[in-house]
């Protein structure tokens, strides 16, 4: 027994907000396709509840035995656009309602997978699902969805980009909080356990458990202890901390999978902030020596953080996946909110940061009057960063009806509050109206 | 099942006795104890073994009730957590 090590672990949990951010069960719904919407909805409800009934009790048992908080218990399902079968007028909203009912009955926080993968083109079912999103998110509480509009291998589906600009606006009106449930991806991954973008890819098995670990506070405290150390030591410190944090994810995921009688899939080693003081990714960057997040040096700091987290975590877990790295959601990070409110960081710098973070423009509130074509332009720019750089990027922007720059929107709980950010007031409408496809990029001659 | 019981708080008479008695009542076998006091703050770590049929939550709750009377904080966590984090 090494009391110093025990003390260190206990301090990480008690004082530095170390937690298992999510334990997510992936469930394939491909065997629920019936060709009739009511029968499919019944099968969806039955399968989710059969598989996930014990998820929350098992997670709570583990929390008790290890004294380690498991913040969210979630389910990710097969992209729902694939469930239409041969039905010509498939009402996807009924599937969303069945998912929502199943989530409530199993006491699950959120259920993801109201999703279409359209990087190569849209089927009638894909388009119907995308167009049903405003109604589906308004009619449900816990359902999350995503649309993958591009990939490095396929290029970008600009018809889908155009449509999603409009859908994001519709989803947010009149309830902007509904837009938190929708992510537009480029290079979406099939095993991501984090919401709102989690879905269970068609190449995955029938059912498995994944975990997402977090702990920005732990990394920040470790770096605060070495204020003048050179970067090699900074990276080593992050790697060691990420290793320890990821081992928790491996341990908890493995035990949960055993008790639930399903395989263990992956650990997602992501530093995901919450609005709580001391649980901020932006604060880690500031602790590296930046007066505030957004100043010059921020992108470099984030790049080294993202890379070191992966290097440390990868050795700690049997299989790593998901979106591993550092998230930079604006409204969920106290220091990020402060920097935006003080005018230290704008959308342009955030966009640059998304080229080196684990995902993209996340939880960004923008004026309600922002045109749909401008949102499509944001989606296109983020997707281009992902497509060219062979990484996942995403857009989760929240146009807030009736509000403008300088005002705040409240989301509550873990989702925090967001200052409305200034959007470039140029016009992308002619560019977006072209439609069609941007072809896949060349993988050589990288300059 | 092996657990680590950690006790924190202001030093006073009878902490070790009270915690050890509470553990004995639950048939928990103490394997190792370390204790230190720094600037009046008492810290104790106990490595212990729960009986096969132990109710984890019940044992922990009883321990916490005893600690509360002493004005202390106590935690009981499975040993594997610490092994996973610190042992390769």
Coordinates of C-alpha atoms in Angstrom, one line a residue:
Chain A
X1 CA 0.0 0.0 0.0
X2 CA 1.5 3.3 -1.1
X3 CA -0.4 6.1 0.8
X4 CA 1.0 8.8 -1.5
X5 CA -0.5 7.2 -4.6
X6 CA -3.8 6.6 -2.8
X7 CA -3.9 10.2 -1.7
X8 CA -3.1 11.3 -5.3
X9 CA -6.0 9.3 -6.7
X10 CA -8.4 10.5 -4.0
X11 CA -7.4 14.1 -4.6
X12 CA -8.0 13.8 -8.3
X13 CA -11.6 12.6 -7.7
X14 CA -12.4 14.9 -4.8
X15 CA -10.7 18.1 -5.7
X16 CA -9.9 18.0 -9.4
X17 CA -13.2 16.7 -10.8
X18 CA -11.8 13.5 -12.2
X19 CA -14.7 11.4 -13.4
X20 CA -15.9 8.9 -16.0
X21 CA -17.7 11.4 -18.2
X22 CA -19.9 8.8 -19.9
X23 CA -20.5 5.1 -20.1
X24 CA -22.2 4.5 -23.4
X25 CA -23.9 1.4 -24.7
X26 CA -23.8 0.9 -28.4
X27 CA -26.9 -1.0 -29.8
X28 CA -27.4 -2.1 -33.3
X29 CA -31.0 -1.5 -34.6
X30 CA -30.5 -3.1 -37.9
X31 CA -32.5 -6.2 -36.8
X32 CA -35.4 -3.8 -36.0
X33 CA -36.3 -2.9 -39.6
X34 CA -39.8 -4.1 -40.3
X35 CA -40.9 -2.0 -43.3
X36 CA -43.7 -0.5 -41.3
X37 CA -43.1 2.5 -39.1
X38 CA -45.2 1.4 -36.1
X39 CA -43.8 -2.1 -36.1
X40 CA -40.2 -0.7 -36.4
X41 CA -40.8 1.7 -33.6
X42 CA -42.0 -1.1 -31.3
X43 CA -39.0 -3.2 -32.2
X44 CA -36.7 -0.2 -31.5
X45 CA -38.2 0.3 -28.1
X46 CA -38.1 -3.4 -27.3
X47 CA -34.4 -3.8 -28.3
X48 CA -33.1 -0.7 -26.5
X49 CA -34.9 -1.5 -23.3
X50 CA -33.9 -5.2 -23.4
X51 CA -30.2 -4.3 -23.8
X52 CA -30.0 -1.2 -21.7
X53 CA -32.3 -1.9 -18.8
X54 CA -29.4 -2.7 -16.4
X55 CA -27.0 0.0 -17.7
X56 CA -27.8 2.6 -15.0
X57 CA -28.0 0.2 -12.0
X58 CA -24.7 -1.4 -13.1
X59 CA -23.1 2.1 -13.5
X60 CA -24.4 3.1 -10.0
X61 CA -23.0 -0.1 -8.5
X62 CA -19.5 0.7 -9.9
X63 CA -19.8 4.3 -8.7
X64 CA -20.4 3.1 -5.2
X65 CA -17.7 0.5 -5.2
X66 CA -15.0 2.6 -6.6
X67 CA -16.0 6.0 -5.3
X68 CA -15.6 7.4 -8.8
X69 CA -18.4 9.5 -10.3
X70 CA -19.9 8.3 -13.6
X71 CA -21.6 11.5 -14.8
X72 CA -23.6 10.2 -17.8
X73 CA -25.2 6.9 -18.8
X74 CA -26.1 6.8 -22.4
X75 CA -27.0 4.8 -25.5
X76 CA -25.9 5.2 -29.1
X77 CA -27.8 3.4 -31.8
X78 CA -27.5 2.6 -35.5
X79 CA -28.1 5.7 -37.8
X80 CA -31.9 5.9 -37.8
X81 CA -32.0 6.8 -41.5
X82 CA -31.2 3.2 -42.2
X83 CA -34.3 1.9 -40.5
X84 CA -36.8 3.0 -43.2
X85 CA -36.6 -0.3 -45.1
X86 CA -39.0 -0.3 -48.0
X87 CA -41.6 2.1 -46.5
X88 CA -42.1 5.0 -48.9
X89 CA -43.5 7.5 -46.3
X90 CA -41.6 6.4 -43.2
X91 CA -42.4 8.8 -40.3
X92 CA -39.0 9.1 -38.6
X93 CA -40.4 11.1 -35.7
X94 CA -42.2 8.0 -34.4
X95 CA -38.8 6.3 -34.2
X96 CA -37.4 9.3 -32.3
X97 CA -40.4 9.0 -29.9
X98 CA -39.7 5.3 -29.3
X99 CA -36.0 6.1 -28.6
X100 CA -37.0 8.8 -26.2
X101 CA -39.5 6.5 -24.4
X102 CA -36.9 3.8 -24.1
X103 CA -34.3 6.3 -22.8
X104 CA -36.7 7.5 -20.1
X105 CA -37.8 4.0 -19.1
X106 CA -34.1 3.0 -18.7
X107 CA -33.3 6.2 -16.9
X108 CA -30.6 7.1 -19.5
X109 CA -29.5 10.7 -19.9
X110 CA -29.3 10.9 -23.7
X111 CA -29.7 8.6 -26.7
X112 CA -27.8 9.3 -29.9
X113 CA -28.2 8.0 -33.4
X114 CA -30.9 10.1 -35.0
X115 CA -28.4 10.2 -37.8
X116 CA -27.8 10.2 -41.5
X117 CA -24.5 9.5 -43.2
X118 CA -24.6 11.4 -46.5
X119 CA -21.0 12.2 -47.4
X120 CA -21.5 10.5 -50.7
X121 CA -25.1 11.4 -51.4
X122 CA -28.6 11.3 -49.9
X123 CA -31.2 8.6 -50.2
X124 CA -34.8 9.6 -50.0
X125 CA -34.8 8.2 -46.4
X126 CA -31.6 10.2 -45.5
X127 CA -33.2 13.4 -46.7
X128 CA -36.5 12.6 -45.0
X129 CA -34.7 12.0 -41.7
X130 CA -32.8 15.3 -42.0
X131 CA -36.0 17.2 -42.8
X132 CA -37.7 15.5 -39.8
X133 CA -35.1 16.7 -37.3
X134 CA -36.8 20.0 -36.2
X135 CA -40.0 18.0 -35.4
X136 CA -38.2 15.1 -33.9
X137 CA -36.1 17.2 -31.5
X138 CA -39.1 19.3 -30.5
X139 CA -41.2 16.1 -29.8
X140 CA -38.5 14.5 -27.6
X141 CA -36.2 15.3 -24.7
X142 CA -33.3 12.9 -24.8
X143 CA -32.8 12.1 -28.5
X144 CA -29.6 13.5 -30.2
X145 CA -28.7 13.3 -33.8
X146 CA -26.0 14.0 -36.3
X147 CA -25.4 14.2 -40.0
X148 CA -22.1 13.4 -41.6
X149 CA -21.7 15.6 -44.7
X150 CA -18.2 14.9 -45.7
X151 CA -15.1 12.8 -45.4
X152 CA -11.5 12.7 -46.5
X153 CA -12.3 9.7 -48.7
X154 CA -15.5 11.0 -50.2
X155 CA -15.2 14.8 -50.3
X156 CA -18.1 17.1 -49.3
X157 CA -21.8 16.8 -50.1
X158 CA -22.6 20.4 -50.6
X159 CA -26.3 19.7 -51.2
X160 CA -26.4 18.3 -47.6
X161 CA -24.4 21.3 -46.4
X162 CA -26.9 23.6 -47.8
X163 CA -29.8 21.7 -46.3
X164 CA -28.2 21.4 -42.9
X165 CA -27.8 25.2 -42.7
X166 CA -31.6 25.5 -43.0
X167 CA -32.2 22.5 -40.6
X168 CA -30.0 24.0 -37.9
X169 CA -32.0 27.2 -38.0
X170 CA -35.3 25.4 -37.9
X171 CA -34.2 23.1 -35.0
X172 CA -33.3 26.2 -33.0
X173 CA -36.5 28.1 -33.5
X174 CA -38.3 28.7 -31.2
X175 CA -36.3 26.6 -28.7
X176 CA -32.6 27.2 -29.2
X177 CA -31.7 24.5 -26.6
X178 CA -32.9 21.9 -29.2
X179 CA -29.9 22.8 -31.4
X180 CA -27.6 21.3 -28.7
X181 CA -28.9 17.9 -29.8
X182 CA -27.6 18.2 -33.4
X183 CA -24.1 17.9 -34.7
X184 CA -22.9 18.2 -38.3
X185 CA -19.8 16.1 -38.9
X186 CA -17.0 15.6 -41.4
X187 CA -15.2 12.3 -40.9
X188 CA -17.6 11.1 -38.2
X189 CA -16.4 8.1 -36.2
X190 CA -18.6 5.0 -35.6
X191 CA -17.7 4.4 -32.0
X192 CA -17.9 7.9 -30.4
X193 CA -19.4 7.6 -26.9
X194 CA -19.9 11.4 -26.5
X195 CA -23.1 13.3 -27.2
X196 CA -24.7 14.8 -29.1
X197 CA -22.7 13.1 -31.9
X198 CA -22.7 9.5 -30.7
X199 CA -24.1 6.8 -33.0
X200 CA -23.4 3.1 -33.4
X201 CA -21.8 2.5 -36.8
X202 CA -23.0 -0.3 -39.1
X203 CA -19.5 -1.9 -38.9
X204 CA -19.9 -2.4 -35.2
X205 CA -21.3 -5.5 -33.5
X206 CA -24.7 -6.0 -32.0
X207 CA -24.1 -4.4 -28.6
X208 CA -21.0 -3.2 -26.6
X209 CA -19.9 -0.8 -23.9
X210 CA -17.6 2.2 -24.4
X211 CA -16.4 4.7 -21.9
X212 CA -15.4 8.4 -22.2
X213 CA -13.0 9.7 -19.5
X214 CA -12.4 13.3 -18.6
X215 CA -10.4 15.3 -16.1
X216 CA -9.2 18.7 -17.4
X217 CA -8.8 19.7 -13.7
X218 CA -6.3 17.0 -13.1
X219 CA -4.1 18.1 -16.1
X220 CA -4.4 21.7 -15.1
X221 CA -3.2 21.1 -11.5
X222 CA -0.3 19.0 -12.7
X223 CA 0.8 21.8 -15.1
X224 CA 0.3 24.4 -12.5
X225 CA 3.0 22.7 -10.4
X226 CA 5.6 23.2 -13.2
X227 CA 5.2 26.8 -14.2
X228 CA 8.6 27.3 -15.8
X229 CA 9.3 23.8 -17.2
X230 CA 10.3 23.5 -20.8
X231 CA 7.8 21.9 -23.3
X232 CA 9.2 18.4 -23.2
X233 CA 8.4 18.3 -19.5
X234 CA 4.9 19.8 -20.1
X235 CA 4.2 17.1 -22.6
X236 CA 5.5 14.3 -20.3
X237 CA 3.3 15.6 -17.5
X238 CA 0.2 15.6 -19.7
X239 CA 1.0 12.1 -21.0
X240 CA 1.4 10.7 -17.5
X241 CA -1.8 12.3 -16.3
X242 CA -3.7 11.2 -19.4
X243 CA -2.4 7.7 -18.8
X244 CA -3.8 7.6 -15.2
X245 CA -7.1 9.1 -16.2
X246 CA -7.5 6.6 -19.1
X247 CA -6.8 3.6 -16.9
X248 CA -9.9 4.5 -15.0
X249 CA -11.9 4.4 -18.2
X250 CA -10.4 1.0 -19.1
X251 CA -11.1 -0.4 -15.6
X252 CA -14.7 0.9 -15.4
X253 CA -15.6 -0.1 -19.0
X254 CA -14.3 -3.6 -18.6
X255 CA -16.2 -4.2 -15.3
X256 CA -19.4 -2.7 -16.7
X257 CA -19.2 -4.8 -19.9
X258 CA -18.6 -8.0 -17.8
X259 CA -21.6 -7.2 -15.5
X260 CA -23.8 -6.4 -18.5
X261 CA -22.7 -9.5 -20.4
X262 CA -21.6 -7.6 -23.5
X263 CA -18.2 -6.9 -25.1
X264 CA -16.1 -3.9 -24.1
X265 CA -15.5 -1.7 -27.0
X266 CA -13.3 1.4 -26.7
X267 CA -12.1 4.1 -24.3
X268 CA -12.4 7.6 -25.6
X269 CA -9.7 9.7 -23.8
X270 CA -11.2 13.1 -24.2
X271 CA -10.6 16.1 -22.0
X272 CA -14.2 17.4 -21.8
X273 CA -14.9 20.5 -19.8
X274 CA -17.9 21.4 -17.7
X275 CA -18.9 24.9 -16.6
X276 CA -17.7 24.0 -13.0
X277 CA -14.7 26.0 -11.7
X278 CA -11.5 24.0 -12.2
X279 CA -13.0 21.7 -14.9
X280 CA -11.9 23.8 -17.9
X281 CA -9.8 22.9 -21.0
X282 CA -9.2 26.7 -21.7
X283 CA -7.7 27.0 -18.2
X284 CA -5.1 24.3 -19.1
X285 CA -4.0 26.4 -22.1
X286 CA -3.9 29.5 -19.8
X287 CA -1.8 27.5 -17.2
X288 CA 0.7 26.8 -20.0
X289 CA 1.5 30.6 -19.9
X290 CA -1.2 32.4 -21.9
X291 CA -2.9 35.4 -20.4
X292 CA -6.2 34.2 -21.8
X293 CA -7.4 31.6 -24.3
X294 CA -7.5 33.1 -27.8
X295 CA -4.2 35.0 -27.6
X296 CA -1.3 34.1 -29.9
X297 CA 0.1 30.7 -28.8
X298 CA -3.4 29.3 -28.1
X299 CA -3.4 27.0 -31.2
X300 CA 0.1 25.7 -30.5
X301 CA -0.9 25.0 -26.8
X302 CA -4.0 23.2 -27.9
X303 CA -2.1 21.2 -30.5
X304 CA 0.4 19.9 -27.9
X305 CA -2.3 19.2 -25.4
X306 CA -4.4 17.2 -27.9
X307 CA -1.4 15.2 -29.0
X308 CA 0.0 14.5 -25.5
X309 CA -3.4 13.4 -24.3
X310 CA -3.6 10.8 -27.0
X311 CA 0.0 9.6 -26.5
X312 CA -0.6 9.1 -22.8
X313 CA -4.0 7.5 -23.1
X314 CA -3.3 5.1 -25.9
X315 CA -1.0 3.0 -23.7
X316 CA -3.4 3.0 -20.9
X317 CA -6.3 1.3 -22.7
X318 CA -6.6 -1.9 -24.6
X319 CA -8.5 -0.2 -27.5
X320 CA -8.8 3.5 -27.9
X321 CA -11.4 5.1 -30.2
X322 CA -14.1 7.8 -30.4
X323 CA -13.0 11.4 -30.6
X324 CA -10.0 11.1 -28.2
X325 CA -8.3 14.4 -27.6
X326 CA -9.4 17.8 -26.1
X327 CA -12.9 19.3 -26.6
X328 CA -13.3 23.0 -26.8
X329 CA -17.0 23.6 -26.4
X330 CA -17.6 27.3 -25.6
X331 CA -20.7 27.2 -23.4
X332 CA -19.4 24.2 -21.3
X333 CA -16.1 25.8 -20.3
X334 CA -16.0 28.6 -17.7
X335 CA -12.7 30.1 -18.9
X336 CA -13.9 29.9 -22.5
X337 CA -17.1 31.7 -21.7
X338 CA -15.1 34.4 -19.8
X339 CA -12.7 34.9 -22.8
X340 CA -15.6 35.2 -25.2
X341 CA -17.5 37.6 -23.0
X342 CA -14.3 39.8 -22.6
X343 CA -13.8 39.8 -26.3
X344 CA -10.5 37.9 -26.1
X345 CA -11.6 35.1 -28.5
X346 CA -13.8 35.2 -31.6
X347 CA -15.1 32.6 -34.1
X348 CA -12.1 33.1 -36.4
X349 CA -9.6 32.0 -33.6
X350 CA -12.0 29.2 -32.6
X351 CA -12.0 27.9 -36.2
X352 CA -8.2 27.8 -36.2
X353 CA -8.2 25.9 -32.9
X354 CA -10.5 23.3 -34.4
X355 CA -7.8 22.4 -36.9
X356 CA -5.8 20.9 -33.9
X357 CA -8.5 20.0 -31.3
X358 CA -10.4 16.7 -31.2
X359 CA -13.6 17.9 -32.8
X360 CA -14.8 21.3 -34.0
X361 CA -16.9 24.4 -33.4
X362 CA -18.9 23.2 -30.5
X363 CA -21.7 24.8 -28.4
X364 CA -21.3 28.2 -30.0
X365 CA -24.3 30.5 -29.7
X366 CA -24.8 32.9 -32.6
X367 CA -27.4 35.6 -33.4
X368 CA -30.8 34.3 -34.4
X369 CA -30.8 36.5 -37.4
X370 CA -27.8 34.7 -38.9
X371 CA -28.8 33.5 -42.4
X372 CA -29.0 29.7 -43.1
X373 CA -26.5 30.2 -45.9
X374 CA -24.0 31.6 -43.4
X375 CA -24.4 28.6 -41.1
X376 CA -23.9 26.4 -44.2
X377 CA -20.7 28.4 -44.9
X378 CA -19.5 27.6 -41.3
X379 CA -20.3 24.0 -41.8
X380 CA -18.5 23.9 -45.1
X381 CA -15.4 25.6 -43.7
X382 CA -15.2 23.2 -40.7
X383 CA -15.8 20.2 -43.0
X384 CA -13.0 21.4 -45.3
X385 CA -10.6 21.5 -42.3
X386 CA -11.5 18.0 -41.5
X387 CA -11.5 16.7 -45.0
X388 CA -8.1 18.1 -45.9
X389 CA -6.4 17.3 -42.6
X390 CA -7.9 13.8 -42.2
X391 CA -9.5 14.5 -38.9
X392 CA -13.0 14.7 -37.4
X393 CA -14.5 18.1 -37.4
X394 CA -18.0 19.1 -36.4
X395 CA -20.3 22.1 -36.1
X396 CA -22.8 22.5 -33.2
X397 CA -23.9 26.1 -33.4
X398 CA -27.0 27.5 -31.8
X399 CA -28.7 30.3 -33.5
X400 CA -30.7 32.0 -30.7
X401 CA -33.9 33.6 -31.9
X402 CA -34.4 37.2 -31.0
X403 CA -30.9 37.5 -29.4
X404 CA -27.8 39.3 -30.6
X405 CA -24.1 39.8 -29.9
X406 CA -23.5 40.7 -26.2
X407 CA -26.4 38.8 -24.9
X408 CA -26.3 35.3 -23.2
X409 CA -28.4 32.2 -23.6
X410 CA -28.8 29.8 -20.7
X411 CA -28.7 26.0 -21.3
X412 CA -28.6 24.8 -17.7
X413 CA -26.6 22.1 -15.9
X414 CA -23.6 20.6 -17.7
X415 CA -24.4 22.6 -20.9
X416 CA -23.8 25.9 -19.2
X417 CA -24.4 29.3 -20.6
X418 CA -23.2 30.9 -23.8
X419 CA -22.5 34.4 -24.9
X420 CA -23.8 35.1 -28.4
X421 CA -20.8 35.4 -30.6
X422 CA -20.2 37.8 -33.5
X423 CA -20.6 36.2 -36.9
X424 CA -18.9 37.6 -40.0
X425 CA -21.6 39.5 -41.8
X426 CA -20.5 38.7 -45.4
X427 CA -22.8 36.7 -47.7
X428 CA -22.1 33.1 -48.8
X429 CA -25.5 32.6 -50.4
X430 CA -24.3 32.3 -54.0
X431 CA -21.5 29.9 -53.0
X432 CA -23.9 27.7 -51.0
X433 CA -26.7 27.8 -53.7
X434 CA -24.4 26.1 -56.2
X435 CA -25.0 22.7 -54.7
X436 CA -23.4 19.5 -55.9
X437 CA -20.2 17.9 -54.5
X438 CA -16.7 19.0 -53.6
X439 CA -14.5 16.1 -54.7
X440 CA -12.2 14.2 -52.3
X441 CA -8.8 15.8 -51.9
X442 CA -5.6 14.3 -53.2
X443 CA -3.5 12.5 -50.6
X444 CA -0.1 13.3 -51.9
X445 CA 1.6 16.6 -52.6
X446 CA 0.8 17.8 -49.0
X447 CA 2.1 21.3 -48.6
Chain B
X1 CA -12.8 -8.1 -2.2
X2 CA -9.9 -5.9 -1.1
X3 CA -10.6 -2.3 -0.4
X4 CA -8.9 0.9 0.7
X5 CA -10.5 2.8 3.5
X6 CA -9.3 6.4 3.8
X7 CA -10.1 8.7 6.7
X8 CA -9.5 12.5 6.8
X9 CA -10.2 15.2 9.3
X10 CA -9.1 17.1 12.4
X11 CA -7.0 14.9 14.8
X12 CA -8.7 13.8 18.0
X13 CA -8.7 10.9 20.5
X14 CA -10.3 7.6 19.4
X15 CA -10.4 7.8 15.6
X16 CA -8.4 4.6 15.0
X17 CA -10.4 2.8 17.7
X18 CA -13.8 3.9 16.4
X19 CA -13.0 3.0 12.7
X20 CA -11.3 -0.3 13.6
X21 CA -14.3 -1.3 15.7
X22 CA -16.8 -0.3 13.0
X23 CA -14.8 -2.5 10.5
X24 CA -14.6 -5.4 13.0
X25 CA -18.4 -5.3 13.4
X26 CA -18.8 -5.8 9.7
X27 CA -16.3 -8.7 9.7
X28 CA -13.8 -6.6 7.7
X29 CA -10.3 -7.9 8.1
X30 CA -7.6 -5.1 8.3
X31 CA -4.4 -6.0 6.4
X32 CA -2.4 -2.8 6.7
X33 CA -2.7 0.6 8.3
X34 CA -0.8 3.8 7.8
X35 CA -1.5 7.0 9.6
X36 CA 0.0 10.5 9.6
X37 CA -0.7 13.9 11.1
X38 CA 0.3 17.1 9.3
X39 CA -0.5 20.5 10.8
X40 CA -3.3 18.9 12.9
X41 CA -4.9 17.1 9.9
X42 CA -5.3 13.4 10.5
X43 CA -5.0 11.0 7.5
X44 CA -5.4 7.3 7.7
X45 CA -5.3 4.6 5.0
X46 CA -6.4 1.1 5.7
X47 CA -6.0 -1.8 3.4
X48 CA -8.7 -4.3 4.2
X49 CA -10.6 -7.4 3.0
X50 CA -14.4 -7.5 2.9
X51 CA -16.0 -10.9 3.7
X52 CA -17.4 -12.8 0.7
X53 CA -21.0 -12.0 1.4
X54 CA -20.5 -8.3 2.3
X55 CA -23.0 -5.7 1.2
X56 CA -20.6 -3.0 -0.1
X57 CA -23.0 -0.1 0.2
X58 CA -24.2 -1.1 3.7
X59 CA -20.6 -1.5 5.0
X60 CA -19.7 1.9 3.5
X61 CA -22.7 3.6 4.9
X62 CA -22.1 2.2 8.4
X63 CA -18.5 3.4 8.3
X64 CA -19.6 6.8 7.1
X65 CA -22.1 7.1 10.0
X66 CA -19.3 6.4 12.5
X67 CA -17.0 8.9 10.8
X68 CA -19.7 11.5 10.8
X69 CA -20.0 11.2 14.6
X70 CA -16.3 11.9 14.9
X71 CA -16.5 14.8 12.4
X72 CA -14.3 12.9 9.9
X73 CA -14.6 12.1 6.2
X74 CA -14.3 8.4 5.3
X75 CA -14.2 6.7 1.9
X76 CA -14.1 3.0 1.0
X77 CA -13.0 2.1 -2.5
X78 CA -12.1 -1.1 -4.2
X79 CA -8.3 -1.7 -4.3
X80 CA -8.4 -2.2 -8.1
X81 CA -9.0 1.5 -8.7
X82 CA -5.6 2.4 -7.2
X83 CA -3.8 -0.5 -8.9
X84 CA -5.2 0.4 -12.3
X85 CA -4.0 4.0 -12.0
X86 CA -0.5 3.4 -10.5
X87 CA 0.6 0.0 -11.6
X88 CA 1.8 -1.1 -15.0

